[in-house]
GROMACS .gro file of C-alpha atoms in nm:
model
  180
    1UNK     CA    1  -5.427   8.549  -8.748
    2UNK     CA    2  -5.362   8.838  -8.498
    3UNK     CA    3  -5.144   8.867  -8.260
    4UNK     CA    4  -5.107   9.148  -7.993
    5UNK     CA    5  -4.900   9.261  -7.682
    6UNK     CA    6  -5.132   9.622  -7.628
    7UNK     CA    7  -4.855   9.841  -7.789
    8UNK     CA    8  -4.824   9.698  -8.133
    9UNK     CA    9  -5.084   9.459  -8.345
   10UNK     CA   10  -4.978   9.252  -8.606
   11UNK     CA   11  -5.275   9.086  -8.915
   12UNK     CA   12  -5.131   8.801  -9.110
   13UNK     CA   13  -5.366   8.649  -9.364
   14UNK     CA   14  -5.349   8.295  -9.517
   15UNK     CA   15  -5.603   8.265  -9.811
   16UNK     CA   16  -5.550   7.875  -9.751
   17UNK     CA   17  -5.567   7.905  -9.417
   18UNK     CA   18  -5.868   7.733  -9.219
   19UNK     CA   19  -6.051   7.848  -8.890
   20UNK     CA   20  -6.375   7.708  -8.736
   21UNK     CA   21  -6.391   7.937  -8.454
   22UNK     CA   22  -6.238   8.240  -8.323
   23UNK     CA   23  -5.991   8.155  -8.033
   24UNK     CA   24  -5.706   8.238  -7.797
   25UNK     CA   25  -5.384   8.083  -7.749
   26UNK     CA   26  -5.044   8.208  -7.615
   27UNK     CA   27  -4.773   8.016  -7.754
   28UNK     CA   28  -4.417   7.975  -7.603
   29UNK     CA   29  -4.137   8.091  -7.779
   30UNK     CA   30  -3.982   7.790  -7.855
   31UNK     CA   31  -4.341   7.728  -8.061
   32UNK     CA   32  -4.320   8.057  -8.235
   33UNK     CA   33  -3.955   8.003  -8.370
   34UNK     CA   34  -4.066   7.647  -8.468
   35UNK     CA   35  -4.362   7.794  -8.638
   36UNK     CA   36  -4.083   8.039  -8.809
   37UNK     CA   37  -3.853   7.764  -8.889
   38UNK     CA   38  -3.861   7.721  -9.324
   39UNK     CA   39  -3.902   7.380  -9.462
   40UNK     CA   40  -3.766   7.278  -9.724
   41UNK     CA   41  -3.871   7.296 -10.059
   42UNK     CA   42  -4.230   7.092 -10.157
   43UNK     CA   43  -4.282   7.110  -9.775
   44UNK     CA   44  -4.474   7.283  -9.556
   45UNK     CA   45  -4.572   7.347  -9.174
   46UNK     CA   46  -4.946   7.372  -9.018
   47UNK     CA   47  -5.038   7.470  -8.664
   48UNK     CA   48  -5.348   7.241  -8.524
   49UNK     CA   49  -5.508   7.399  -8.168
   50UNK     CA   50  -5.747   7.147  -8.035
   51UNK     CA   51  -5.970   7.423  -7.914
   52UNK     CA   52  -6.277   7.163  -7.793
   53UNK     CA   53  -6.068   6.888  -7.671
   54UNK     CA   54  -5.741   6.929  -7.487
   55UNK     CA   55  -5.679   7.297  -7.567
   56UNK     CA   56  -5.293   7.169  -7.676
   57UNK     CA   57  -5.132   7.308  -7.997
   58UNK     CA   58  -4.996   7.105  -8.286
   59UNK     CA   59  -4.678   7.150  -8.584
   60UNK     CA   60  -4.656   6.922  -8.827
   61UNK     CA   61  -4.485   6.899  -9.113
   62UNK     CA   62  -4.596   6.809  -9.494
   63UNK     CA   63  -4.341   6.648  -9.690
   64UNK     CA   64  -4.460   6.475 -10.048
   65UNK     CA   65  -4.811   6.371  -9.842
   66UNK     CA   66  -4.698   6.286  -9.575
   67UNK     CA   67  -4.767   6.462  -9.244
   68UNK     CA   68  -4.512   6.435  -8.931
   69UNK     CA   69  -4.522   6.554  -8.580
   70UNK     CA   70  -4.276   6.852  -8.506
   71UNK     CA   71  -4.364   6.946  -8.185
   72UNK     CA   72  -4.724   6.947  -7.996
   73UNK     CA   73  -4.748   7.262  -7.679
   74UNK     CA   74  -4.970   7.180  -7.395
   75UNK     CA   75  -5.255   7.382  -7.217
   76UNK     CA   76  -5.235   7.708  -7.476
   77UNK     CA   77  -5.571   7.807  -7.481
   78UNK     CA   78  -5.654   8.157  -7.326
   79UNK     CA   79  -6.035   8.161  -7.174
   80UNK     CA   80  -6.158   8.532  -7.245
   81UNK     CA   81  -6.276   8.742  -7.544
   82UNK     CA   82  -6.096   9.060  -7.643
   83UNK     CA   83  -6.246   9.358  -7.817
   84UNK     CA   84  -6.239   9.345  -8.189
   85UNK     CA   85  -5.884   9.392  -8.333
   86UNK     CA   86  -6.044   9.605  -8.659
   87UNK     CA   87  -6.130   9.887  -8.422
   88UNK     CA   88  -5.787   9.970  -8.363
   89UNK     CA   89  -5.709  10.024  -8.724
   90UNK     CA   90  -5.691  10.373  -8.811
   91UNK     CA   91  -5.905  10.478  -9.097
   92UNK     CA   92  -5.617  10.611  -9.348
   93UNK     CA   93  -5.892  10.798  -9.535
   94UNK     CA   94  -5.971  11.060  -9.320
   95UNK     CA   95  -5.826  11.444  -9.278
   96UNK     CA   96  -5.511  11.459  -9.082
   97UNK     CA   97  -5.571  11.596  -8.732
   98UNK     CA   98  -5.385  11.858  -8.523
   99UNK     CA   99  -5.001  11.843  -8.483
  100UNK     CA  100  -4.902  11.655  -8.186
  101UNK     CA  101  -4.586  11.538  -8.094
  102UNK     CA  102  -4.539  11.137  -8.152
  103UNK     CA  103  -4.271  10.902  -8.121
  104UNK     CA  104  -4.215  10.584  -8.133
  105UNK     CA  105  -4.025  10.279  -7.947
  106UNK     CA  106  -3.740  10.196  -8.097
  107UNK     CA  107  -3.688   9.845  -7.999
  108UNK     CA  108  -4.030   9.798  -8.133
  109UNK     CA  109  -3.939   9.940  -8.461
  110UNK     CA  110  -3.641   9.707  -8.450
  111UNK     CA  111  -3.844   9.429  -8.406
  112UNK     CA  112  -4.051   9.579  -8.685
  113UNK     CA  113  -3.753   9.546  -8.933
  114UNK     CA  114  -3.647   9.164  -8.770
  115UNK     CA  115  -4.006   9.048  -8.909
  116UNK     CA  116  -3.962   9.182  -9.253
  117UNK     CA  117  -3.591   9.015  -9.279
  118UNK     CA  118  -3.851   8.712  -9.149
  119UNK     CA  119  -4.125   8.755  -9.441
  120UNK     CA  120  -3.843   8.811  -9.722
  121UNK     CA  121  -3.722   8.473  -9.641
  122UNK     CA  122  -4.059   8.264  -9.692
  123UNK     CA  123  -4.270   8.506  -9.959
  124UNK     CA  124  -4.161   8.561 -10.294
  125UNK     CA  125  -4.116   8.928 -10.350
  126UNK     CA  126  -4.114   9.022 -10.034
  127UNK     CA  127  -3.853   9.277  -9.900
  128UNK     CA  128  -3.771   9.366  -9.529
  129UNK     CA  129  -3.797   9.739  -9.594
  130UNK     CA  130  -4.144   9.831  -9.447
  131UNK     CA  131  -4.357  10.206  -9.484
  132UNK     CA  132  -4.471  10.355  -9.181
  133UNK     CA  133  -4.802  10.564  -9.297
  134UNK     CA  134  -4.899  10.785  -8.985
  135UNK     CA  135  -5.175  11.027  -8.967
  136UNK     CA  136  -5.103  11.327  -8.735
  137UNK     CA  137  -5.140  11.304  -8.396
  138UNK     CA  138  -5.173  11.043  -8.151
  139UNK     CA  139  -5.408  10.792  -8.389
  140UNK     CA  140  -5.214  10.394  -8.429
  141UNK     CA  141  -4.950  10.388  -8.715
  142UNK     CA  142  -4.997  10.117  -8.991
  143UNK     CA  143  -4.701   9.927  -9.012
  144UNK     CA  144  -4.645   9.730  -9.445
  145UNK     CA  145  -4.363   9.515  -9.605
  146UNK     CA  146  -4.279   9.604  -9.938
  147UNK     CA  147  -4.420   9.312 -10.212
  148UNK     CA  148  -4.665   9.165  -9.898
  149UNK     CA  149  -5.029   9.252  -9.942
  150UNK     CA  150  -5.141   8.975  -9.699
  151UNK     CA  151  -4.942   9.138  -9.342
  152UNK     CA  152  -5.000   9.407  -9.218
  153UNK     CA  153  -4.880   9.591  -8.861
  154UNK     CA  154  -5.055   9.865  -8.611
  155UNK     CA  155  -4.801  10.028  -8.422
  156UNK     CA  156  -4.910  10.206  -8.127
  157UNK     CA  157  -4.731  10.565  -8.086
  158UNK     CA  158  -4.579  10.713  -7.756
  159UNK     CA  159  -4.726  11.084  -7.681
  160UNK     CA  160  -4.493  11.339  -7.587
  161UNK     CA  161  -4.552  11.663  -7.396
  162UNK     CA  162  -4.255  11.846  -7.483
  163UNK     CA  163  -4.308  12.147  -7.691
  164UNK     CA  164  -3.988  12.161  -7.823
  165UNK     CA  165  -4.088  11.944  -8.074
  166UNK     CA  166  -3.953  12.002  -8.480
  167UNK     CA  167  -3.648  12.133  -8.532
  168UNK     CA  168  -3.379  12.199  -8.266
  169UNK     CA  169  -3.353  12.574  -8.213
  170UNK     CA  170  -2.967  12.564  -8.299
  171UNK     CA  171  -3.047  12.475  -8.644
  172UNK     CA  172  -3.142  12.828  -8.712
  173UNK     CA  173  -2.916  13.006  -8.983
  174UNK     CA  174  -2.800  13.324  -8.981
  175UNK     CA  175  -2.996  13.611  -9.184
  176UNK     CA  176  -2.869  13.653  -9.501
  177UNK     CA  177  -2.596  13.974  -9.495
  178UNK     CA  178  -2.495  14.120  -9.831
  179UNK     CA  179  -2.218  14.143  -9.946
  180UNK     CA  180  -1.928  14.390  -9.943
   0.00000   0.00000   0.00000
């Protein structure tokens, strides 16, 4: 599954998850946190999109076999193709470029650290902490979770032009002076 808003990019894979076809759906809010929500234990939540039918999304719950309706979200289906999501994934492999000054939104990296408190709560292992791991420049920044090898984020960075980037000049010390 990916999910994107143009600044940041975020991969989850599900090794028992199932997909026919490649698709696009925007779901509400109120879907997402009931998508979020953590059954209980033995339990367990699928999403259904009816992508040749209805174009309506499903959550339903799993509880010792048997499957109940949590909530279905009507019309989700986004007609449109965007370009492929793997191309925005910098290659960590390759030589650093030039220095650049590059910052980043701090909400987003808020938001960032919200999802790992998220993950901790439903994988094993899993701890909010994440590693940024930047190349110079102005190149996407992947985004991990410490103990999750299945999520991954792409953070966009913010350029700056300011060449008073590094330091601040008032951190300069004093030249050593020996002494009397």
């Amino acid at each position: 599954m990916v999910a994107t808003d143009g600044h940041r990019l975020l991969v989850a894979y599900d090794e028992n998850g199932h997909c026919d076809e490649q698709i696009i759906v925007k779901l509400p809010k109120y879907a997402l946190q009931e998508c979020k929500h953590k059954p209980v234990l033995g339990s367990s939540r699928i999403l259904e999109i009816d992508h040749s039918g209805t174009g309506n999304a499903k959550i339903s719950q799993i509880d010792s076999g048997e499957i109940s309706d949590v909530l279905t979200v009507y019309d989700v289906l986004i007609d449109g193709t965007f370009p492929d999501w793997r191309r925005v994934v910098p290659d960590m492999s390759k030589e650093p470029a030039g220095t650049i000054g590059v910052g980043f939104n701090a909400k987003y990296l808020k938001e960032f650290g919200a999802l790992g408190q998220e993950i901790e709560k439903t994988i094993p292992g899993a701890s909010p902490a994440f590693i940024i791991q930047k190349q110079s420049g102005p190149a996407p920044t992947i985004i991990r979770w410490s103990g999750v090898r299945h999520i991954f984020g792409v953070f966009m960075p913010m350029r700056f032009d300011d060449k008073d980037i590094g330091v601040p000049k008032f951190i300069a010390l004093p030249a050593p002076q020996e002494a009397a």
